[in-house]
XYZ file of C-alpha atoms in Angstrom:
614
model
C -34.117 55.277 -40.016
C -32.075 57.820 -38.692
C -28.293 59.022 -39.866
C -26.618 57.439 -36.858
C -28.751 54.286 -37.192
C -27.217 53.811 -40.412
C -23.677 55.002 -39.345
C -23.705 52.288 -36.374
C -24.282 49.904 -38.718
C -21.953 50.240 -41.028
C -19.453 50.583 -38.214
C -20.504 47.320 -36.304
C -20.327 45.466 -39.262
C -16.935 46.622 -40.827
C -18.177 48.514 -43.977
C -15.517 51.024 -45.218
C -17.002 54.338 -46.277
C -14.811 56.549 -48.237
C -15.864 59.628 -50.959
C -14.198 59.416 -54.193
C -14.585 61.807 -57.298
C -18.332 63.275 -55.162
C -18.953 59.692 -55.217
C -19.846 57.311 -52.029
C -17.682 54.102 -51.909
C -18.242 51.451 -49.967
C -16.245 48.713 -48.908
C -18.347 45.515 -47.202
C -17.569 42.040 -45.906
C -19.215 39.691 -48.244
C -22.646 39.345 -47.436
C -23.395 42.450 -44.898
C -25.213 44.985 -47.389
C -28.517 43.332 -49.114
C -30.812 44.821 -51.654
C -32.630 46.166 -48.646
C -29.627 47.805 -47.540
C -28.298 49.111 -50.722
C -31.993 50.388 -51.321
C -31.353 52.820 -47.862
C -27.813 53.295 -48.249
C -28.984 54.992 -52.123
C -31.648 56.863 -50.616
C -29.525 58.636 -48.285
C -26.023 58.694 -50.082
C -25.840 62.829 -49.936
C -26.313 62.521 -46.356
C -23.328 60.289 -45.551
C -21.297 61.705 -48.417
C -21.800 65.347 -46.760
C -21.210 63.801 -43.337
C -17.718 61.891 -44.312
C -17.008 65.403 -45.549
C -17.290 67.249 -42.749
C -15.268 63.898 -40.876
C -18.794 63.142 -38.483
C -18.152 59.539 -39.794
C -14.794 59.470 -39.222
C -15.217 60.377 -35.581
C -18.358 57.891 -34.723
C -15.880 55.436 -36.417
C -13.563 55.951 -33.775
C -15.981 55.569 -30.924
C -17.168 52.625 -32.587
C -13.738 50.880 -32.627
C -12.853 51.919 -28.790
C -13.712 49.084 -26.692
C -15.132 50.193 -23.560
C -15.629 48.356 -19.926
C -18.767 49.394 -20.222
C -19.234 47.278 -23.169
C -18.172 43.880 -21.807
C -21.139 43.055 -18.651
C -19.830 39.636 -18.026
C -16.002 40.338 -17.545
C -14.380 43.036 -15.721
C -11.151 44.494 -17.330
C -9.684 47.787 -17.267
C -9.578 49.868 -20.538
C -5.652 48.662 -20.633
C -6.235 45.250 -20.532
C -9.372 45.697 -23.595
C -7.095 47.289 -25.905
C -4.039 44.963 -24.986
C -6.722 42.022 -26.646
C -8.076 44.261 -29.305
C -4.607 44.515 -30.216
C -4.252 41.165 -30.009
C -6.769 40.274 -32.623
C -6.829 40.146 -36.263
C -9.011 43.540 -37.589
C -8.700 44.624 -34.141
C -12.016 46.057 -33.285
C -14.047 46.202 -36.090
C -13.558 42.395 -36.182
C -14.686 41.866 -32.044
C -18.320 41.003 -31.833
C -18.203 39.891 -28.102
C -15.839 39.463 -25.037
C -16.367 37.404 -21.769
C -14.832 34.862 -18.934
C -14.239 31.257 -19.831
C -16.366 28.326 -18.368
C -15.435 26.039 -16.045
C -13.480 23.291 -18.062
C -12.228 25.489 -20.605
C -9.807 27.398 -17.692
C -8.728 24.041 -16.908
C -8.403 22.897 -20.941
C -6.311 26.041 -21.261
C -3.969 25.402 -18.546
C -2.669 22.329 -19.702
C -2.207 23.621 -23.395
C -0.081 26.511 -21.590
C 1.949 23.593 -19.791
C 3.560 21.700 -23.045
C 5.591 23.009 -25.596
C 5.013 20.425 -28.440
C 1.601 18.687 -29.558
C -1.677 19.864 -27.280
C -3.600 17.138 -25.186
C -6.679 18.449 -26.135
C -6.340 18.764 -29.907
C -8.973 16.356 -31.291
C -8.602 15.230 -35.107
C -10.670 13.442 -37.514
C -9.902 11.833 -40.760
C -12.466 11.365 -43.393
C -11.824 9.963 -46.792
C -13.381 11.327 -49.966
C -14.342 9.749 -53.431
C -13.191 13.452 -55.254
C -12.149 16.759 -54.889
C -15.487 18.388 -55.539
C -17.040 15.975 -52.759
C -14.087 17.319 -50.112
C -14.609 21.051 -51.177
C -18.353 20.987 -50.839
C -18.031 19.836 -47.733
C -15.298 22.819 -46.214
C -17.567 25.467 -47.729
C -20.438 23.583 -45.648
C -18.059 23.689 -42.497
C -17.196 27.138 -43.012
C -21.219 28.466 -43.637
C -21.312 26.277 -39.871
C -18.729 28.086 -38.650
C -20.004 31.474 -39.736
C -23.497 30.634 -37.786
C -21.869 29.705 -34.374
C -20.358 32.659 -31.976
C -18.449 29.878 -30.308
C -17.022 28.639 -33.446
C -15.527 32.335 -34.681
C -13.720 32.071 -30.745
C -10.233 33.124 -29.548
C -8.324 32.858 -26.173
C -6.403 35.550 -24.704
C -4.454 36.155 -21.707
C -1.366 37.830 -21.805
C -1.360 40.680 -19.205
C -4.437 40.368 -17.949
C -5.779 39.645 -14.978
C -8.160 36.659 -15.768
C -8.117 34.724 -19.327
C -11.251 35.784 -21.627
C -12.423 34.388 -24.859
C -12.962 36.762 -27.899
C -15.854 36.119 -30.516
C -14.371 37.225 -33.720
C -16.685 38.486 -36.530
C -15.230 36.724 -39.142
C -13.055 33.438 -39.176
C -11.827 31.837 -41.612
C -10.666 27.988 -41.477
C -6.982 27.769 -42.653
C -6.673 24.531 -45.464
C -3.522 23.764 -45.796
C -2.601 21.151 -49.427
C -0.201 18.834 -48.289
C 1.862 16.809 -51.013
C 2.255 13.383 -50.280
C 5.491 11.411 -51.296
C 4.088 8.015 -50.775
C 0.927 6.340 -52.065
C -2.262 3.506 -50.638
C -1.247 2.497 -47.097
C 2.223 4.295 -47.102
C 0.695 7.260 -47.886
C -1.670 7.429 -45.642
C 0.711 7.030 -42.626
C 2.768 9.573 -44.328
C -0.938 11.519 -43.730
C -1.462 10.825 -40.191
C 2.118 11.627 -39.009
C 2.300 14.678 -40.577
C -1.253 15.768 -39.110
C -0.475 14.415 -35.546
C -1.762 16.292 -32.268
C 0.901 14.715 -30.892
C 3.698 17.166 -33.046
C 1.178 20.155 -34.048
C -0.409 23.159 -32.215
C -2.693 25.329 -32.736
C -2.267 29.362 -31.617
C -5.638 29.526 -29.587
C -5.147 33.430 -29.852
C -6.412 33.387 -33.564
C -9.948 32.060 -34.225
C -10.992 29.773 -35.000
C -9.379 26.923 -33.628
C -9.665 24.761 -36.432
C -7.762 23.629 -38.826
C -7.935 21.616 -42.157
C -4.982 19.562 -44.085
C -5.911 17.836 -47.331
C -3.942 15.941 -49.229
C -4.469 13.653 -52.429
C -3.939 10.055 -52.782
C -2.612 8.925 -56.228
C -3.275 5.615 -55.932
C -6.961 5.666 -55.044
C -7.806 9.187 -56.198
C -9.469 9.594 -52.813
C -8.570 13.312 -51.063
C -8.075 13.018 -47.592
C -9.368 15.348 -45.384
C -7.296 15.979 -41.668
C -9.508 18.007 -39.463
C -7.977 19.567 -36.018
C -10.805 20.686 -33.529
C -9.520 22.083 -29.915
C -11.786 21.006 -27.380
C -11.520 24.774 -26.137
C -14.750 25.361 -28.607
C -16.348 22.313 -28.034
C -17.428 18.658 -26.896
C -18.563 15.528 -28.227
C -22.005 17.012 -28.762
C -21.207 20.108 -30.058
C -19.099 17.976 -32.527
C -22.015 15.813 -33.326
C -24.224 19.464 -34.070
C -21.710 20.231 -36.501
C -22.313 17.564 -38.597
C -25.915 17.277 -38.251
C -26.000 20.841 -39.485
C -23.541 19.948 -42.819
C -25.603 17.522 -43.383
C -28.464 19.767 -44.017
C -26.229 22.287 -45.934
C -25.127 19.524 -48.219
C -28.529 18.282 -48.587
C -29.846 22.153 -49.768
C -31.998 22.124 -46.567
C -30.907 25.439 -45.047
C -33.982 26.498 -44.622
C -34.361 23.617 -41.442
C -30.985 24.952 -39.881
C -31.859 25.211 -36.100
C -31.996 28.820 -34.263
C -28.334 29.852 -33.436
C -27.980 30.508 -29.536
C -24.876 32.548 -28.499
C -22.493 30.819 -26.369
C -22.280 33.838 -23.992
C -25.711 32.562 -22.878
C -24.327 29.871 -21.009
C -21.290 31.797 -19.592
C -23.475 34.259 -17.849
C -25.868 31.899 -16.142
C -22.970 29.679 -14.583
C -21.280 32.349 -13.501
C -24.210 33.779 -11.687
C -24.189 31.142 -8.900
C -21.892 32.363 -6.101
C -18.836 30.541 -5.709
C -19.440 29.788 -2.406
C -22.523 27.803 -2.759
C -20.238 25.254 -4.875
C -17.487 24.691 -1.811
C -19.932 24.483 0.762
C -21.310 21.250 -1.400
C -17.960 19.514 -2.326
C -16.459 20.701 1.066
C -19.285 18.617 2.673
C -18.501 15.640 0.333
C -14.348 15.949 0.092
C -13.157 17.450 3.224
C -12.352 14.789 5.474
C -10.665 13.015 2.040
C -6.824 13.547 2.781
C -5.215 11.039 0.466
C -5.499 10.719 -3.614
C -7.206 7.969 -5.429
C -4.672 6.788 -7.695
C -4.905 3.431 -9.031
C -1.526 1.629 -9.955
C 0.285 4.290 -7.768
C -0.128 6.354 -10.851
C -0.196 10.082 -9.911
C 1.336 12.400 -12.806
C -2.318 14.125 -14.003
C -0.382 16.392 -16.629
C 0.314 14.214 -19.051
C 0.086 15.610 -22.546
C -1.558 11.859 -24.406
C 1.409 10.462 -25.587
C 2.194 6.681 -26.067
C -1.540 6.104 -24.546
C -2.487 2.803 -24.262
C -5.657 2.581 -26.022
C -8.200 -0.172 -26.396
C -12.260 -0.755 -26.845
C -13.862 -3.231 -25.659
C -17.628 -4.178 -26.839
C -19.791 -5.536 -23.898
C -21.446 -8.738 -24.444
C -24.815 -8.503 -25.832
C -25.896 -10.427 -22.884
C -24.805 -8.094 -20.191
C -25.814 -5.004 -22.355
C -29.236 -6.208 -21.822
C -28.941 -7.336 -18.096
C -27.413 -3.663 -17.634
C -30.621 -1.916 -19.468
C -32.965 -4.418 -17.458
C -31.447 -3.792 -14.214
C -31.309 0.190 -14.576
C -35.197 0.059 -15.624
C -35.982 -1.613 -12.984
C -34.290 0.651 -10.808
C -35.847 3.343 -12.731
C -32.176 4.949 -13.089
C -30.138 6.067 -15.901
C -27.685 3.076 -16.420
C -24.825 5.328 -16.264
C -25.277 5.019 -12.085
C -24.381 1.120 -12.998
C -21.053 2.062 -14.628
C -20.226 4.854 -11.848
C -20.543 2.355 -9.271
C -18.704 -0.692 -11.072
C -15.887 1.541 -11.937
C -15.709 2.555 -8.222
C -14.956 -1.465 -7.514
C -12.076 -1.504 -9.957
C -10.763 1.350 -8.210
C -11.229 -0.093 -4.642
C -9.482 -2.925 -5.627
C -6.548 -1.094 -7.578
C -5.646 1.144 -4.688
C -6.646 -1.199 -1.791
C -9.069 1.218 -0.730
C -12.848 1.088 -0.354
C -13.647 4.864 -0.365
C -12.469 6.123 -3.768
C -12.948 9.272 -5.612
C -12.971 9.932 -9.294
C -13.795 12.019 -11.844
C -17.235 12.146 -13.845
C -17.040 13.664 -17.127
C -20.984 15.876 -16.643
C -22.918 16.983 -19.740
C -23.362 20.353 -18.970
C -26.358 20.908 -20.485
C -29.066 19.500 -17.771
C -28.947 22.468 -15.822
C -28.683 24.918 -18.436
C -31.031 27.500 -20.519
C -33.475 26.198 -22.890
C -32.151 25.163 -26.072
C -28.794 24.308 -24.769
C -29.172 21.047 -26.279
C -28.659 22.700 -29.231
C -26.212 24.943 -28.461
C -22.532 24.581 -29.315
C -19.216 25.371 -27.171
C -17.918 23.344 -24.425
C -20.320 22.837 -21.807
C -18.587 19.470 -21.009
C -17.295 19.412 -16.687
C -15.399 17.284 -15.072
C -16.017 16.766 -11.169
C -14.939 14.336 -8.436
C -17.425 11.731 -7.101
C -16.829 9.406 -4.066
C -18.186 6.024 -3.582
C -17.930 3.860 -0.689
C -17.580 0.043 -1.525
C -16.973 -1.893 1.227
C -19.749 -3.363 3.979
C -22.514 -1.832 2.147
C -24.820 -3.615 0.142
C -25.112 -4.055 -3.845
C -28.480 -2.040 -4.182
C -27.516 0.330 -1.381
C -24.231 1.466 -2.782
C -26.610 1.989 -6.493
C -29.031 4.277 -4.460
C -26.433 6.450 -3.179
C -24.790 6.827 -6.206
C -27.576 7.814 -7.583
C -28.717 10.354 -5.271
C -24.617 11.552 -5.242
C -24.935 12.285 -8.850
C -28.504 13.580 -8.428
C -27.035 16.383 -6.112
C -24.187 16.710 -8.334
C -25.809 18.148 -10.881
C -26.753 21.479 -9.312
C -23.000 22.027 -9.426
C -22.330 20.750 -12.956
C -20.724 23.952 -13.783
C -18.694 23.955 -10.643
C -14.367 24.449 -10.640
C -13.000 21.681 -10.784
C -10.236 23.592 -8.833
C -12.347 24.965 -6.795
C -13.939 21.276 -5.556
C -10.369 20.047 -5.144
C -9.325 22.869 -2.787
C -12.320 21.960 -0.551
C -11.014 18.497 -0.195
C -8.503 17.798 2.307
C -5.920 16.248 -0.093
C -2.812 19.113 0.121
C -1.333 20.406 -2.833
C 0.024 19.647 -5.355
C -1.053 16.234 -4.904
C -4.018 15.456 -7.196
C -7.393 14.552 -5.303
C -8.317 11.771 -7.953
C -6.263 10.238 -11.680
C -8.668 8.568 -13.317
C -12.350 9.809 -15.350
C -14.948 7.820 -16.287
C -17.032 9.732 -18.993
C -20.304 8.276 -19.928
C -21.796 9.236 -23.531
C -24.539 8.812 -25.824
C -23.049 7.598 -28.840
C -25.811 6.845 -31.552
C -25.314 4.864 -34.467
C -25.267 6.530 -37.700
C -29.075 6.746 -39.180
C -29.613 5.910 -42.815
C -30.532 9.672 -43.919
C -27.098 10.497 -42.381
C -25.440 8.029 -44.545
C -26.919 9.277 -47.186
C -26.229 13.172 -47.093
C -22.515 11.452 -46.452
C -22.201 9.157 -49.467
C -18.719 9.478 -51.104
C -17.308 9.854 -47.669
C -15.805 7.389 -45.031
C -14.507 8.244 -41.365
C -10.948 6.601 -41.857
C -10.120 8.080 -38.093
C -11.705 10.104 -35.197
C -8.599 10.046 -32.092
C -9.038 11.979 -28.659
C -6.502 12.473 -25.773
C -6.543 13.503 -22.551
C -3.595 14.571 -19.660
C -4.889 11.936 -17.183
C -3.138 8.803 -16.460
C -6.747 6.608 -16.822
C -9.033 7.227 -18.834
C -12.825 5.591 -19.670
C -15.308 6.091 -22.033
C -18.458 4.065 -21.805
C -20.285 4.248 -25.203
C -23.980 4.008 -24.791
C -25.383 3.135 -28.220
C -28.362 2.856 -27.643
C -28.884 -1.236 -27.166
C -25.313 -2.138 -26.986
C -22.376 -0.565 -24.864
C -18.967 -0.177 -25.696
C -16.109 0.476 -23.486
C -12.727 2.241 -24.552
C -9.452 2.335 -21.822
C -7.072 4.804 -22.659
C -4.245 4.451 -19.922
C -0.008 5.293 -19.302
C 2.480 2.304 -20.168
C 2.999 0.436 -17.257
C -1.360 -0.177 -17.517
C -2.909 -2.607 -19.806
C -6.196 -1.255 -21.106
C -7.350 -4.484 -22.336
C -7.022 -5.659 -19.032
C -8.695 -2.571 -17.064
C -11.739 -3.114 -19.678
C -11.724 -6.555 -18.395
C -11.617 -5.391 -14.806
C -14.641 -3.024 -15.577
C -16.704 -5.599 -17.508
C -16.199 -8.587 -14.511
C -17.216 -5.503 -11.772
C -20.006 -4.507 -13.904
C -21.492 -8.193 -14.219
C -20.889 -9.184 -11.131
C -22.981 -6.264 -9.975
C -25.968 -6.258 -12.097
C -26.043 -10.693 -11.062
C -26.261 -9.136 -7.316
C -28.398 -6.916 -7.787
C -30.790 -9.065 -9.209
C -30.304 -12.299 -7.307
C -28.574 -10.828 -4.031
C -29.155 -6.724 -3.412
C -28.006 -7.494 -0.199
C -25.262 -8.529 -0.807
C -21.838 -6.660 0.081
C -19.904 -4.711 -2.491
C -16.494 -6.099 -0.749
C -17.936 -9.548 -1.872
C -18.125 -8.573 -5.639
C -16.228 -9.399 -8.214
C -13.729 -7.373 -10.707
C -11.066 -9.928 -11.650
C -11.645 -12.216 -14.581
C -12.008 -15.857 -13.979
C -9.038 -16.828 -16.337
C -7.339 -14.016 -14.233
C -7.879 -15.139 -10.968
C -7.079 -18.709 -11.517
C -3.593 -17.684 -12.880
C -3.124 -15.272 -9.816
C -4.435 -18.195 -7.200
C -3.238 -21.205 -8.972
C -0.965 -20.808 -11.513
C 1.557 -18.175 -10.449
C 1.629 -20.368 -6.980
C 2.545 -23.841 -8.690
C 5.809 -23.718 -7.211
C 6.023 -27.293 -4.967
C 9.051 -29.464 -5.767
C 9.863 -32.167 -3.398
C 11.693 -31.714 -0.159
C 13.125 -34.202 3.088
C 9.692 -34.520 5.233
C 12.272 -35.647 8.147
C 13.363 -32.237 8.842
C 12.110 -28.627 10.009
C 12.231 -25.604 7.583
C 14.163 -24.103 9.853
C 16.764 -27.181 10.036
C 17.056 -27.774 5.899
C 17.556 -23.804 5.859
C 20.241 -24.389 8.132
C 21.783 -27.042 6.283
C 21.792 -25.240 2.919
C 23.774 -22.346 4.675
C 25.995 -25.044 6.018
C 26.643 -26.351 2.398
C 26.217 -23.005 -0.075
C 26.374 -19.909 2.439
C 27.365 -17.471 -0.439
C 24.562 -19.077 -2.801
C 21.430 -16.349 -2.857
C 18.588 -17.113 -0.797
C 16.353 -13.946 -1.061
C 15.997 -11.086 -3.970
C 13.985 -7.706 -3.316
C 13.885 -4.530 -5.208
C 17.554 -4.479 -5.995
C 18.905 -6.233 -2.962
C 20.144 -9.950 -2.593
C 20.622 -11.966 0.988
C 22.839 -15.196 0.651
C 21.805 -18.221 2.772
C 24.487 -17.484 4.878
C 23.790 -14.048 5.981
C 20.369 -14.421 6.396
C 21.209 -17.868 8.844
C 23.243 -15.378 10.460
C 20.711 -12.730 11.005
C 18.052 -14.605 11.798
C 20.168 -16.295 14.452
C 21.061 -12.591 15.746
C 16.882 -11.850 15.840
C 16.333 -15.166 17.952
C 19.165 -14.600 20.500
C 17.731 -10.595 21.008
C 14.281 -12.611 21.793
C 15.786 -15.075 24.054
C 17.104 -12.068 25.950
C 14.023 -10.541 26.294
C 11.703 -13.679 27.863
C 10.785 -15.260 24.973
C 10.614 -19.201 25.448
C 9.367 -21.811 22.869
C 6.163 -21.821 21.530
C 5.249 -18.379 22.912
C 3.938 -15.241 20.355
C 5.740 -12.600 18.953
C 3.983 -9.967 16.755
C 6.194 -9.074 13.970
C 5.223 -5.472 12.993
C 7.080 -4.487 9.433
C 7.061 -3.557 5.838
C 7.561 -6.080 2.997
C 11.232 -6.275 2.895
C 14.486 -8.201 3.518
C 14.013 -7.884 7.166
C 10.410 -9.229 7.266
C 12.077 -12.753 6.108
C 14.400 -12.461 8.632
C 12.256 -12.105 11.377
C 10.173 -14.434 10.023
């Protein structure tokens, strides 16, 4: 091994060489020199000792901590911008293993935690109860030995004077605990807990990795410790949150040994951002450009919402039409997720009065990616807008091309979703779609995982998101669950009952009637529909059947002409006035030709007038 070998190395991995007294000191990270190592570093201590004499070290060390453009093949920044983030970092360069662009859904991620001030959207947090301190400790040092393995885990965000945002893999990062000291106890005390922990009010600085962070706090009542755990969504997805824990539980269980391969997150940034740009907005350009107006159920359109006051509510499908879902998919030979896509699309139709809708899909990530990205953690997680047509085409026609639209979609899983909303024809700022529909496998907890988490219980696991309407269909395996997270002025019981009706009264067509038109299907509940139809329309009370309408009207102006006839958005027409008008609207027609019994089209909005003409 050669001088300089050694010198690199002690430079890339932030050992400290100094000389004191003719003797060499060094100063490591904990866990950097080994007995193989210390073994070299003995044999050739006169070397480095003469060459930190005559300052050779000090002047590779300087090289070593320059950052170069050179360095960095997947980003392009000038030797400004490098040392504006090396500045930027904690340890500066000696602590920067790795720079490079964000993905896809991490520029848009970032974005809206640049757009509010208080709480983050996309700050995910967990609380898990344990029986004992030594229980909750065992399990941080576990997180941290996780966090230690994973590139994307050590990862910062920085993009202050530069020209495009880039993520920094740190060498070293530790997760902040912060004690918290309770004032209330049991129940109390645990709300105490959960407001003082809230996304909602807290924020994490993405600029310093990692972007975690853990509150604890002890419960005198129980003795339990409480463990608050923030995760930004910048570093990683359901799965990659699911990885964690399947790799604690082998720490905990003394089975390092069977810890997977680590794969380097930079992996998957360089292959998505070797397909040209272009080859994405030719495809969603093709599917979106003759779309001009948004899809926005409710009239809802504000997509930068930051979670608050959400509306949140699961719903657990029947085991019934679980099972009619599963058999109808297999028989299709289709993922049942293309059953969902398309059932959601009929709630949407008939929420907007439209029967070409677009929406967004929340896309794994990981179908089109290297080998062993199932494994791999970061946030590989895209959303991208699909459009369905439900109208005159047919139950098991509109299933087919849904599946073939997601089929193609998945060559651009990695697409902008910027990018596929500029090739649409909706104009800016105007959102092209407000709702996501985000279908996930969602196992149930296996007995060995129990088991390598006894002395621990999941007291909370809470996500947000800046859209208006949000679903998540659960997919446990057997059963489904659904869970509506919507704005006030939505009822997310009621949407999951929307979503449930659509998605029965699809999987009954295609089985009995495939022909059958999607117009024709159902999303309203029964109960639902008879109070709209029946209920809300009970409204006859006896009247003189020796008169016209138009002649008791009359009369009542005759008798109360100040008395309100007619109430709309804020405005109120007395029997009187509207007599009066509606007189003024007959004469005008009488001018014109018109003669008993003959037609005139009436052409206006709902309103005041529309009575009036009427």
């Amino acid at each position: 091994m050669t001088l300089d070998s050694i010198i690199a190395f002690l430079r890339d991995n932030g050992v400290r060489a100094s000389v004191q007294d003719g003797e060499l000191v060094l100063k490591a990270p904990k866990g950097v020199l080994d007995a193989e190592w210390l073994s070299v570093l003995k044999a050739r201590k006169q070397e480095l000792i003469a060459a930190l004499e005559n300052d050779a070290l000090g002047e590779i060390r300087e090289a070593r901590q320059r950052i170069t453009p050179e360095m960095l093949p997947l980003v392009t920044l000038s030797q400004t911008e490098i040392d504006a983030v090396v500045a930027d970092v904690s340890r500066g360069a000696a602590n920067i293993q790795d720079i490079y662009p964000l993905a896809a859904l991490q520029e848009g991620i970032l974005f809206h935690h640049m757009l509010v001030e208080e709480g983050d959207p996309y700050l995910m947090r967990s609380i898990v109860a344990f029986d004992g301190r030594e229980r909750l400790d065992r399990f941080l040092v576990a997180w941290q030995a996780v966090v230690d393995r994973h590139d994307i885990l050590r990862t910062s965000f920085h993009w202050d004077g530069l020209s495009q945002p880039v993520q920094v893999v740190e060498r070293k990062a530790m997760l902040p605990v912060v004690e918290l000291t309770l004032a209330a106890e049991g129940a109390a005390g645990m709300d105490e807990f959960t407001s003082r922990t809230d996304p909602m009010r807290l924020r994490l600085d993405v600029r310093r990795a990692p972007l975690m962070a853990a509150y604890i706090a002890r419960d005198r009542a129980s003795g339990e410790w409480w463990l608050a755990l923030l995760n930004h969504h910048l570093i990683g997805d359901h799965v990659t949150l699911e990885l964690i824990l399947g790799e604690i539980r082998l720490i905990l269980a003394g089975r390092n040994d069977a810890l997977p391969a680590v794969s380097p997150f930079r992996e998957f940034v360089a292959q998505v951002r070797a397909i040209p740009e272009s080859e994405h907005e030719a495809f969603f350009r093709a599917q979106l450009g003759d779309v001009t107006e948004p899809t926005a159920p409710f009239g809802v359109l504000d997509v930068h919402g930051d979670g608050r006051t959400l509306d949140d509510v699961i719903l657990p499908l029947p085991a019934a039409l679980s099972s009619k879902v599963r058999a109808s998919a297999r028989r299709l030979g289709m993922s049942p997720a293309v059953l969902f896509h398309v059932a959601w699309a009929l709630v949407l139709a008939r929420s907007t009065g439209r029967e070409d809708v677009v929406f967004g899909t929340v896309l794994s990530g990981r179908l089109q990616s290297s080998a062993g990205a199932d494994r791999m953690m970061g946030m590989f997680i895209n959303t991208l807008p699909v459009r369905v047509g439900v109208g005159d085409v047919g139950a098991l026609a509109a299933v087919q091309a849904m599946y073939r639209t997601m089929t193609d979609l998945l060559a651009h899983e990695q697409a902008s979703l910027a990018l596929a909303q500029r090739a649409s024809g909706v104009a800016p700022p105007l959102p092209l779609f407000t709702t996501l529909l985000n279908y996930r496998h969602s196992p149930l907890q296996s007995a060995s995982a129990a088991a390598a988490f006894a002395g621990m219980r999941l007291v909370a696991s809470e996500e947000r998101t800046n859209y208006p309407l949000m679903v998540n269909v659960d997919d446990h395996g057997e059963a489904f669950s659904i869970n509506t997270k919507c704005v006030p002025g939505m009822s997310a019981e009621r949407i999951n009952a929307y979503f449930a009706t659509a998605l029965e009264s699809l999987v009954d067509a295609l089985t009995a009637e495939p022909g059958r038109r999607t117009r024709e299907l159902t999303v309203m509940p029964a109960a639902e529909l008879k109070a709209v139809l029946e209920e809300f329309n009970a409204t006859s009370v006896p009247y003189p059947r020796d008169a016209l309408l138009h002649e008791l009207f009359e009369a009542e102006a005759a008798r109360s002409p100040a008395a309100p006839a007619l109430v709309y958005e804020g405005e109120t027409g007395s029997y009187g006035e509207l007599n009066a008008r509606a007189n003024q609207v007959a004469h005008r027609l009488q001018a014109m030709g018109a003669e008993p019994d003959a037609r005139v089209v009436v052409c206006l909005e709902r309103s005041v007038e529309l009575i009036v003409a009427e």
